Amino acid sequence: MTDPLPPRPSFALAPPARVGMAVADVDTPALLLDLDAFEANLAAMTASLADTGIRLRPHAKSHKCPEIARRQIAAGAVGICCQKASEAEAFIQAGIGDVLVANEVVGDAKLRRLARLAGQATLSVCVDHADAVRDLEAAMAREGARVDVLVEVDVGASRCGVEAGPAVVTLARLVADAPHLRFAGLQGYQGSAQHVRSAGGRRDAIATAGRLLRECVDLLRSAGLDPRVVTGGGTGTYLNEATSGVYTEVQAGSYIFMDADYARNLDAAGKPFAAFRQSLFVLSTVMSRPTDRRAVVDVGLKAHSVDSGMPLVADVAGATYVNVSDEHGVLDLAGDRVSLGQKLRLIPGHCDPTVNLYDWLVCYRGERVEDVWPIAARGAFY
Amino acid sequence: MTDPLPPRPSFALAPPARVGMAVADVDTPALLLDLDAFEANLAAMTASLADTGIRLRPHAKSHKCPEIARRQIAAGAVGICCQKASEAEAFIQAGIGDVLVANEVVGDAKLRRLARLAGQATLSVCVDHADAVRDLEAAMAREGARVDVLVEVDVGASRCGVEAGPAVVTLARLVADAPHLRFAGLQGYQGSAQHVRSAGGRRDAIATAGRLLRECVDLLRSAGLDPRVVTGGGTGTYLNEATSGVYTEVQAGSYIFMDADYARNLDAAGKPFAAFRQSLFVLSTVMSRPTDRRAVVDVGLKAHSVDSGMPLVADVAGATYVNVSDEHGVLDLAGDRVSLGQKLRLIPGHCDPTVNLYDWLVCYRGERVEDVWPIAARGAFY
């Protein structure tokens, strides 16, 4: 379990596309990346943060793809976030030099993995419990390594994190006193604010998060502890964190792809949030045309995560993806007709868990496949 | 794309367990199989069909695991079903000799794959469109292969399949006249009946399906076409198909695992459906204990599919999995307390798409890991 990286199960599939082929010839289901839209999103993020002085540390849990991480760093990101030690391992193996595991790491096997990585890159990790500090210190000591540690604060999402206030100082002190840990600062991720539809609702949630974190920063400084980093933020709110005066870096991830759920967010003018373009699609094949109104595509639950709703049908006016099963999606055709064998692009309901179903990302420009990138950290959930 | 099986992306993870270790030491998230329950389910299925004369062809889309297919065949199954040509390839490579692709296969790359497989095993496939018959014949002719073909009939699920009646005979005739296709019979899968809660509701749905298929069989025989096989049925209804007098084989798949959603079905006495035991679990780690009532586990959307609801928490009285995000699950603890680092078994809401998230199945008996099986066809959705 702790040996480095023996192979996956024996059966292995070729990528669904070759460089140079037409998108219409790509085998399905396939995860498509529109490179023009992706590159525009990279540039839009860089531009939007240019005057803030805030660092960008994009969350790689969205893409799990080292090629994308490299392009994010080339566009100005200081490094990446991961959620898991094994995910960090995939990116560090691929040469990414600065990784924050923006999550708690609990359990012997995971801590051993993390400690091995600490000598290979600039690595940081979150804690929210005294026992976790003890176990992290022990794992780093066994490996003779040191790691930067952030105390996670619950800023309103009611998931992980300690309550803002004196408990943060107590935990930070434990970290600072541990010989193999370095207290680096705070994480305050307001996950439940990302999909609040109104811009005002998102702004108010992050104002609360910023106020709580400011209190913690003041308490820490009074105690002689310097929180050099205050990190958090997602695609729905990152500009709120960036202008809060307390966050030093933002962790947005989905901005490179977008999805149907993020597209339902509204901007300050009450219009659909359009700072970033839809670059991610699932390519499907029409595999059955049983009735005039009904088409069935070969993308079901194993090729698209429905946790945030059904995918949208791009390119076909009046088509609605109305029913999903393991390997099938049923479309209702109220407008344009489609033919058996036709390839249709779908817009994912939720990008992150959909990407995690695929081994390959098929990158295209116009109608041609330009590259095929491995989603190397797919399934890296340890 | 059509070359046989180059490797998956370079980063590869070790299995989360070693044979002989304690279940409590397995890394998480892990997919666990309780071997006692699994073996009881194999035996219960064999026993329940013993007096019917009906063949069992279990659906391997549920498990994607050749080791399980071998055990199903050893317990009396005639072969397996798959949903995809690439899934069939994984099982045929692993030595499974009789595979029905219980689905339509549409698209050049998929048909080439299917045609290559036709010479390597007893293979059959479904059609529901004249154009698909033409393309399947062309692909088999190019490969110099022949394949058994079933006409899929829509028996009430409103997904794929032709309407029962003369259209079935027309399509069967096209198949029978194609030099590289053999007309083998009918598929009538009533997917939407599987999770109807009342036994009477499921019985009525399959009675309708059986009546429609009987009409088709009579029409085919009148036309001189012999439907040797009539196949369908799932874990929720398979005894209805088996006693219908028209089906010749059943395709149940989930019976080996069960899940929280199937457990909500009722039997004829109005009691929870208990013919099969829960053998499949997701092992999680408690990674955060932010408040007295709240625990957070490391199983979120990338380790459990929520399409049929949240997982249930086994082993902890009063615990409810109340909120999911990509890598986290929030538990409300109304009863027993749990400690940081504790391993908890979850009962999946829906087995099939959850299994497809994992590369390995950790098989245990009592508290010990007895085997680790590759989920070889994970991601084989082409």
PDB file of N, CA and C in Angstrom, chain B residues 163-235:
ATOM      1  N   GLU B 163     -40.776  -0.597 -31.075  1.00  0.00           N
ATOM      2  CA  GLU B 163     -42.115  -0.850 -30.569  1.00  0.00           C
ATOM      3  C   GLU B 163     -42.499  -2.307 -30.847  1.00  0.00           C
ATOM      4  N   ALA B 164     -43.108  -2.950 -29.876  1.00  0.00           N
ATOM      5  CA  ALA B 164     -43.570  -4.320 -30.084  1.00  0.00           C
ATOM      6  C   ALA B 164     -44.564  -4.346 -31.245  1.00  0.00           C
ATOM      7  N   GLY B 165     -44.474  -5.390 -32.100  1.00  0.00           N
ATOM      8  CA  GLY B 165     -45.392  -5.477 -33.229  1.00  0.00           C
ATOM      9  C   GLY B 165     -44.630  -5.742 -34.520  1.00  0.00           C
ATOM     10  N   PRO B 166     -45.216  -5.379 -35.639  1.00  0.00           N
ATOM     11  CA  PRO B 166     -44.624  -5.724 -36.939  1.00  0.00           C
ATOM     12  C   PRO B 166     -43.207  -5.185 -37.147  1.00  0.00           C
ATOM     13  N   ALA B 167     -42.876  -4.019 -36.501  1.00  0.00           N
ATOM     14  CA  ALA B 167     -41.530  -3.454 -36.678  1.00  0.00           C
ATOM     15  C   ALA B 167     -40.462  -4.426 -36.191  1.00  0.00           C
ATOM     16  N   VAL B 168     -40.802  -5.242 -35.221  1.00  0.00           N
ATOM     17  CA  VAL B 168     -39.846  -6.226 -34.702  1.00  0.00           C
ATOM     18  C   VAL B 168     -39.554  -7.278 -35.769  1.00  0.00           C
ATOM     19  N   VAL B 169     -40.578  -7.703 -36.453  1.00  0.00           N
ATOM     20  CA  VAL B 169     -40.393  -8.712 -37.503  1.00  0.00           C
ATOM     21  C   VAL B 169     -39.569  -8.137 -38.656  1.00  0.00           C
ATOM     22  N   THR B 170     -39.871  -6.897 -39.019  1.00  0.00           N
ATOM     23  CA  THR B 170     -39.115  -6.252 -40.098  1.00  0.00           C
ATOM     24  C   THR B 170     -37.627  -6.217 -39.780  1.00  0.00           C
ATOM     25  N   LEU B 171     -37.312  -5.820 -38.547  1.00  0.00           N
ATOM     26  CA  LEU B 171     -35.904  -5.701 -38.161  1.00  0.00           C
ATOM     27  C   LEU B 171     -35.259  -7.091 -38.062  1.00  0.00           C
ATOM     28  N   ALA B 172     -35.992  -8.044 -37.496  1.00  0.00           N
ATOM     29  CA  ALA B 172     -35.456  -9.411 -37.381  1.00  0.00           C
ATOM     30  C   ALA B 172     -35.174  -9.999 -38.765  1.00  0.00           C
ATOM     31  N   ARG B 173     -36.032  -9.682 -39.716  1.00  0.00           N
ATOM     32  CA  ARG B 173     -35.841 -10.177 -41.088  1.00  0.00           C
ATOM     33  C   ARG B 173     -34.563  -9.586 -41.696  1.00  0.00           C
ATOM     34  N   LEU B 174     -34.340  -8.284 -41.458  1.00  0.00           N
ATOM     35  CA  LEU B 174     -33.097  -7.654 -41.930  1.00  0.00           C
ATOM     36  C   LEU B 174     -31.875  -8.372 -41.358  1.00  0.00           C
ATOM     37  N   VAL B 175     -31.959  -8.697 -40.079  1.00  0.00           N
ATOM     38  CA  VAL B 175     -30.846  -9.398 -39.419  1.00  0.00           C
ATOM     39  C   VAL B 175     -30.654 -10.776 -40.046  1.00  0.00           C
ATOM     40  N   ALA B 176     -31.756 -11.498 -40.155  1.00  0.00           N
ATOM     41  CA  ALA B 176     -31.671 -12.876 -40.658  1.00  0.00           C
ATOM     42  C   ALA B 176     -31.127 -12.915 -42.085  1.00  0.00           C
ATOM     43  N   ASP B 177     -31.410 -11.878 -42.855  1.00  0.00           N
ATOM     44  CA  ASP B 177     -30.952 -11.837 -44.247  1.00  0.00           C
ATOM     45  C   ASP B 177     -29.510 -11.341 -44.399  1.00  0.00           C
ATOM     46  N   ALA B 178     -28.925 -10.828 -43.312  1.00  0.00           N
ATOM     47  CA  ALA B 178     -27.549 -10.301 -43.404  1.00  0.00           C
ATOM     48  C   ALA B 178     -26.578 -11.461 -43.255  1.00  0.00           C
ATOM     49  N   PRO B 179     -25.655 -11.606 -44.206  1.00  0.00           N
ATOM     50  CA  PRO B 179     -24.805 -12.809 -44.230  1.00  0.00           C
ATOM     51  C   PRO B 179     -23.931 -12.994 -43.003  1.00  0.00           C
ATOM     52  N   HIS B 180     -23.559 -11.897 -42.335  1.00  0.00           N
ATOM     53  CA  HIS B 180     -22.641 -12.023 -41.205  1.00  0.00           C
ATOM     54  C   HIS B 180     -23.331 -11.858 -39.859  1.00  0.00           C
ATOM     55  N   LEU B 181     -24.675 -11.859 -39.881  1.00  0.00           N
ATOM     56  CA  LEU B 181     -25.444 -11.752 -38.635  1.00  0.00           C
ATOM     57  C   LEU B 181     -26.330 -12.984 -38.509  1.00  0.00           C
ATOM     58  N   ARG B 182     -26.560 -13.411 -37.270  1.00  0.00           N
ATOM     59  CA  ARG B 182     -27.492 -14.509 -37.003  1.00  0.00           C
ATOM     60  C   ARG B 182     -28.608 -13.979 -36.127  1.00  0.00           C
ATOM     61  N   PHE B 183     -29.838 -14.065 -36.538  1.00  0.00           N
ATOM     62  CA  PHE B 183     -30.943 -13.639 -35.678  1.00  0.00           C
ATOM     63  C   PHE B 183     -31.083 -14.637 -34.527  1.00  0.00           C
ATOM     64  N   ALA B 184     -30.957 -14.140 -33.294  1.00  0.00           N
ATOM     65  CA  ALA B 184     -30.949 -15.033 -32.133  1.00  0.00           C
ATOM     66  C   ALA B 184     -32.176 -14.884 -31.256  1.00  0.00           C
ATOM     67  N   GLY B 185     -32.846 -13.736 -31.308  1.00  0.00           N
ATOM     68  CA  GLY B 185     -34.027 -13.585 -30.466  1.00  0.00           C
ATOM     69  C   GLY B 185     -34.270 -12.145 -30.067  1.00  0.00           C
ATOM     70  N   LEU B 186     -34.825 -11.968 -28.867  1.00  0.00           N
ATOM     71  CA  LEU B 186     -35.303 -10.656 -28.419  1.00  0.00           C
ATOM     72  C   LEU B 186     -34.710 -10.274 -27.068  1.00  0.00           C
ATOM     73  N   GLN B 187     -34.505  -8.971 -26.895  1.00  0.00           N
ATOM     74  CA  GLN B 187     -34.249  -8.446 -25.555  1.00  0.00           C
ATOM     75  C   GLN B 187     -35.389  -7.535 -25.168  1.00  0.00           C
ATOM     76  N   GLY B 188     -35.879  -7.706 -23.942  1.00  0.00           N
ATOM     77  CA  GLY B 188     -36.919  -6.826 -23.402  1.00  0.00           C
ATOM     78  C   GLY B 188     -36.604  -6.515 -21.951  1.00  0.00           C
ATOM     79  N   TYR B 189     -35.870  -5.435 -21.740  1.00  0.00           N
ATOM     80  CA  TYR B 189     -35.436  -5.071 -20.385  1.00  0.00           C
ATOM     81  C   TYR B 189     -36.305  -3.939 -19.863  1.00  0.00           C
ATOM     82  N   GLN B 190     -37.024  -4.197 -18.783  1.00  0.00           N
ATOM     83  CA  GLN B 190     -37.896  -3.176 -18.199  1.00  0.00           C
ATOM     84  C   GLN B 190     -37.142  -2.500 -17.050  1.00  0.00           C
ATOM     85  N   GLY B 191     -36.225  -1.587 -17.414  1.00  0.00           N
ATOM     86  CA  GLY B 191     -35.378  -0.955 -16.402  1.00  0.00           C
ATOM     87  C   GLY B 191     -36.152  -0.138 -15.399  1.00  0.00           C
ATOM     88  N   SER B 192     -37.208   0.529 -15.853  1.00  0.00           N
ATOM     89  CA  SER B 192     -37.910   1.425 -14.928  1.00  0.00           C
ATOM     90  C   SER B 192     -38.751   0.654 -13.917  1.00  0.00           C
ATOM     91  N   ALA B 193     -38.928  -0.647 -14.123  1.00  0.00           N
ATOM     92  CA  ALA B 193     -39.681  -1.452 -13.147  1.00  0.00           C
ATOM     93  C   ALA B 193     -38.812  -1.912 -11.975  1.00  0.00           C
ATOM     94  N   GLN B 194     -37.503  -1.858 -12.120  1.00  0.00           N
ATOM     95  CA  GLN B 194     -36.633  -2.490 -11.116  1.00  0.00           C
ATOM     96  C   GLN B 194     -36.772  -1.858  -9.735  1.00  0.00           C
ATOM     97  N   HIS B 195     -37.046  -0.552  -9.709  1.00  0.00           N
ATOM     98  CA  HIS B 195     -37.088   0.147  -8.425  1.00  0.00           C
ATOM     99  C   HIS B 195     -38.504   0.599  -8.056  1.00  0.00           C
ATOM    100  N   VAL B 196     -39.517   0.059  -8.734  1.00  0.00           N
ATOM    101  CA  VAL B 196     -40.890   0.246  -8.261  1.00  0.00           C
ATOM    102  C   VAL B 196     -40.954  -0.443  -6.896  1.00  0.00           C
ATOM    103  N   ARG B 197     -41.448   0.283  -5.891  1.00  0.00           N
ATOM    104  CA  ARG B 197     -41.331  -0.234  -4.522  1.00  0.00           C
ATOM    105  C   ARG B 197     -42.209  -1.446  -4.238  1.00  0.00           C
ATOM    106  N   SER B 198     -43.433  -1.447  -4.744  1.00  0.00           N
ATOM    107  CA  SER B 198     -44.340  -2.554  -4.392  1.00  0.00           C
ATOM    108  C   SER B 198     -44.112  -3.757  -5.299  1.00  0.00           C
ATOM    109  N   ALA B 199     -44.183  -4.940  -4.697  1.00  0.00           N
ATOM    110  CA  ALA B 199     -44.029  -6.177  -5.467  1.00  0.00           C
ATOM    111  C   ALA B 199     -45.108  -6.275  -6.537  1.00  0.00           C
ATOM    112  N   GLY B 200     -46.318  -5.795  -6.215  1.00  0.00           N
ATOM    113  CA  GLY B 200     -47.411  -5.843  -7.185  1.00  0.00           C
ATOM    114  C   GLY B 200     -47.138  -4.946  -8.387  1.00  0.00           C
ATOM    115  N   GLY B 201     -46.575  -3.781  -8.112  1.00  0.00           N
ATOM    116  CA  GLY B 201     -46.240  -2.864  -9.203  1.00  0.00           C
ATOM    117  C   GLY B 201     -45.196  -3.456 -10.128  1.00  0.00           C
ATOM    118  N   ARG B 202     -44.204  -4.106  -9.539  1.00  0.00           N
ATOM    119  CA  ARG B 202     -43.167  -4.726 -10.374  1.00  0.00           C
ATOM    120  C   ARG B 202     -43.761  -5.896 -11.170  1.00  0.00           C
ATOM    121  N   ARG B 203     -44.595  -6.686 -10.500  1.00  0.00           N
ATOM    122  CA  ARG B 203     -45.228  -7.831 -11.171  1.00  0.00           C
ATOM    123  C   ARG B 203     -46.058  -7.372 -12.364  1.00  0.00           C
ATOM    124  N   ASP B 204     -46.844  -6.304 -12.173  1.00  0.00           N
ATOM    125  CA  ASP B 204     -47.697  -5.822 -13.266  1.00  0.00           C
ATOM    126  C   ASP B 204     -46.866  -5.309 -14.442  1.00  0.00           C
ATOM    127  N   ALA B 205     -45.773  -4.608 -14.118  1.00  0.00           N
ATOM    128  CA  ALA B 205     -44.923  -4.075 -15.200  1.00  0.00           C
ATOM    129  C   ALA B 205     -44.336  -5.215 -16.026  1.00  0.00           C
ATOM    130  N   ILE B 206     -43.904  -6.275 -15.356  1.00  0.00           N
ATOM    131  CA  ILE B 206     -43.291  -7.388 -16.099  1.00  0.00           C
ATOM    132  C   ILE B 206     -44.366  -8.227 -16.794  1.00  0.00           C
ATOM    133  N   ALA B 207     -45.568  -8.256 -16.249  1.00  0.00           N
ATOM    134  CA  ALA B 207     -46.662  -8.933 -16.954  1.00  0.00           C
ATOM    135  C   ALA B 207     -46.911  -8.254 -18.299  1.00  0.00           C
ATOM    136  N   THR B 208     -46.892  -6.914 -18.284  1.00  0.00           N
ATOM    137  CA  THR B 208     -47.047  -6.172 -19.538  1.00  0.00           C
ATOM    138  C   THR B 208     -45.896  -6.470 -20.492  1.00  0.00           C
ATOM    139  N   ALA B 209     -44.688  -6.434 -19.962  1.00  0.00           N
ATOM    140  CA  ALA B 209     -43.514  -6.730 -20.797  1.00  0.00           C
ATOM    141  C   ALA B 209     -43.634  -8.124 -21.409  1.00  0.00           C
ATOM    142  N   GLY B 210     -44.034  -9.091 -20.605  1.00  0.00           N
ATOM    143  CA  GLY B 210     -44.155 -10.468 -21.082  1.00  0.00           C
ATOM    144  C   GLY B 210     -45.216 -10.601 -22.173  1.00  0.00           C
ATOM    145  N   ARG B 211     -46.336  -9.893 -22.005  1.00  0.00           N
ATOM    146  CA  ARG B 211     -47.411  -9.945 -23.007  1.00  0.00           C
ATOM    147  C   ARG B 211     -46.922  -9.368 -24.340  1.00  0.00           C
ATOM    148  N   LEU B 212     -46.208  -8.219 -24.264  1.00  0.00           N
ATOM    149  CA  LEU B 212     -45.672  -7.605 -25.492  1.00  0.00           C
ATOM    150  C   LEU B 212     -44.676  -8.541 -26.182  1.00  0.00           C
ATOM    151  N   LEU B 213     -43.806  -9.166 -25.409  1.00  0.00           N
ATOM    152  CA  LEU B 213     -42.806 -10.062 -25.993  1.00  0.00           C
ATOM    153  C   LEU B 213     -43.460 -11.312 -26.572  1.00  0.00           C
ATOM    154  N   ARG B 214     -44.496 -11.811 -25.905  1.00  0.00           N
ATOM    155  CA  ARG B 214     -45.223 -12.985 -26.412  1.00  0.00           C
ATOM    156  C   ARG B 214     -45.804 -12.689 -27.787  1.00  0.00           C
ATOM    157  N   GLU B 215     -46.410 -11.494 -27.929  1.00  0.00           N
ATOM    158  CA  GLU B 215     -46.935 -11.078 -29.233  1.00  0.00           C
ATOM    159  C   GLU B 215     -45.838 -11.094 -30.289  1.00  0.00           C
ATOM    160  N   CYS B 216     -44.670 -10.562 -29.904  1.00  0.00           N
ATOM    161  CA  CYS B 216     -43.549 -10.491 -30.864  1.00  0.00           C
ATOM    162  C   CYS B 216     -43.079 -11.896 -31.241  1.00  0.00           C
ATOM    163  N   VAL B 217     -42.976 -12.770 -30.248  1.00  0.00           N
ATOM    164  CA  VAL B 217     -42.540 -14.148 -30.508  1.00  0.00           C
ATOM    165  C   VAL B 217     -43.509 -14.815 -31.485  1.00  0.00           C
ATOM    166  N   ASP B 218     -44.810 -14.614 -31.263  1.00  0.00           N
ATOM    167  CA  ASP B 218     -45.810 -15.229 -32.142  1.00  0.00           C
ATOM    168  C   ASP B 218     -45.705 -14.687 -33.575  1.00  0.00           C
ATOM    169  N   LEU B 219     -45.530 -13.365 -33.672  1.00  0.00           N
ATOM    170  CA  LEU B 219     -45.382 -12.757 -34.999  1.00  0.00           C
ATOM    171  C   LEU B 219     -44.140 -13.290 -35.713  1.00  0.00           C
ATOM    172  N   LEU B 220     -43.041 -13.407 -34.953  1.00  0.00           N
ATOM    173  CA  LEU B 220     -41.790 -13.894 -35.549  1.00  0.00           C
ATOM    174  C   LEU B 220     -41.948 -15.327 -36.032  1.00  0.00           C
ATOM    175  N   ARG B 221     -42.589 -16.165 -35.213  1.00  0.00           N
ATOM    176  CA  ARG B 221     -42.748 -17.576 -35.600  1.00  0.00           C
ATOM    177  C   ARG B 221     -43.639 -17.685 -36.833  1.00  0.00           C
ATOM    178  N   SER B 222     -44.686 -16.850 -36.856  1.00  0.00           N
ATOM    179  CA  SER B 222     -45.543 -16.844 -38.047  1.00  0.00           C
ATOM    180  C   SER B 222     -44.764 -16.464 -39.298  1.00  0.00           C
ATOM    181  N   ALA B 223     -43.723 -15.644 -39.093  1.00  0.00           N
ATOM    182  CA  ALA B 223     -42.907 -15.215 -40.230  1.00  0.00           C
ATOM    183  C   ALA B 223     -41.751 -16.167 -40.492  1.00  0.00           C
ATOM    184  N   GLY B 224     -41.716 -17.277 -39.762  1.00  0.00           N
ATOM    185  CA  GLY B 224     -40.663 -18.263 -39.991  1.00  0.00           C
ATOM    186  C   GLY B 224     -39.340 -17.922 -39.326  1.00  0.00           C
ATOM    187  N   LEU B 225     -39.389 -17.014 -38.391  1.00  0.00           N
ATOM    188  CA  LEU B 225     -38.161 -16.624 -37.673  1.00  0.00           C
ATOM    189  C   LEU B 225     -38.248 -17.167 -36.254  1.00  0.00           C
ATOM    190  N   ASP B 226     -37.181 -17.787 -35.780  1.00  0.00           N
ATOM    191  CA  ASP B 226     -37.252 -18.434 -34.470  1.00  0.00           C
ATOM    192  C   ASP B 226     -36.465 -17.653 -33.420  1.00  0.00           C
ATOM    193  N   PRO B 227     -37.145 -16.992 -32.485  1.00  0.00           N
ATOM    194  CA  PRO B 227     -36.436 -16.297 -31.420  1.00  0.00           C
ATOM    195  C   PRO B 227     -36.032 -17.294 -30.326  1.00  0.00           C
ATOM    196  N   ARG B 228     -34.842 -17.818 -30.467  1.00  0.00           N
ATOM    197  CA  ARG B 228     -34.320 -18.833 -29.563  1.00  0.00           C
ATOM    198  C   ARG B 228     -34.119 -18.272 -28.162  1.00  0.00           C
ATOM    199  N   VAL B 229     -33.731 -16.998 -28.078  1.00  0.00           N
ATOM    200  CA  VAL B 229     -33.439 -16.338 -26.800  1.00  0.00           C
ATOM    201  C   VAL B 229     -34.425 -15.192 -26.583  1.00  0.00           C
ATOM    202  N   VAL B 230     -34.981 -15.113 -25.361  1.00  0.00           N
ATOM    203  CA  VAL B 230     -35.705 -13.906 -24.942  1.00  0.00           C
ATOM    204  C   VAL B 230     -35.100 -13.510 -23.601  1.00  0.00           C
ATOM    205  N   THR B 231     -34.423 -12.375 -23.573  1.00  0.00           N
ATOM    206  CA  THR B 231     -33.585 -12.025 -22.427  1.00  0.00           C
ATOM    207  C   THR B 231     -33.969 -10.680 -21.846  1.00  0.00           C
ATOM    208  N   GLY B 232     -33.773 -10.537 -20.537  1.00  0.00           N
ATOM    209  CA  GLY B 232     -34.092  -9.292 -19.835  1.00  0.00           C
ATOM    210  C   GLY B 232     -34.105  -9.529 -18.342  1.00  0.00           C
ATOM    211  N   GLY B 233     -34.663  -8.567 -17.621  1.00  0.00           N
ATOM    212  CA  GLY B 233     -34.799  -8.745 -16.179  1.00  0.00           C
ATOM    213  C   GLY B 233     -33.642  -8.189 -15.386  1.00  0.00           C
ATOM    214  N   GLY B 234     -33.951  -7.653 -14.216  1.00  0.00           N
ATOM    215  CA  GLY B 234     -32.946  -7.151 -13.291  1.00  0.00           C
ATOM    216  C   GLY B 234     -33.216  -7.696 -11.900  1.00  0.00           C
ATOM    217  N   THR B 235     -32.430  -7.242 -10.952  1.00  0.00           N
ATOM    218  CA  THR B 235     -32.528  -7.774  -9.597  1.00  0.00           C
ATOM    219  C   THR B 235     -33.896  -7.517  -8.971  1.00  0.00           C
TER     220      THR B 235
END
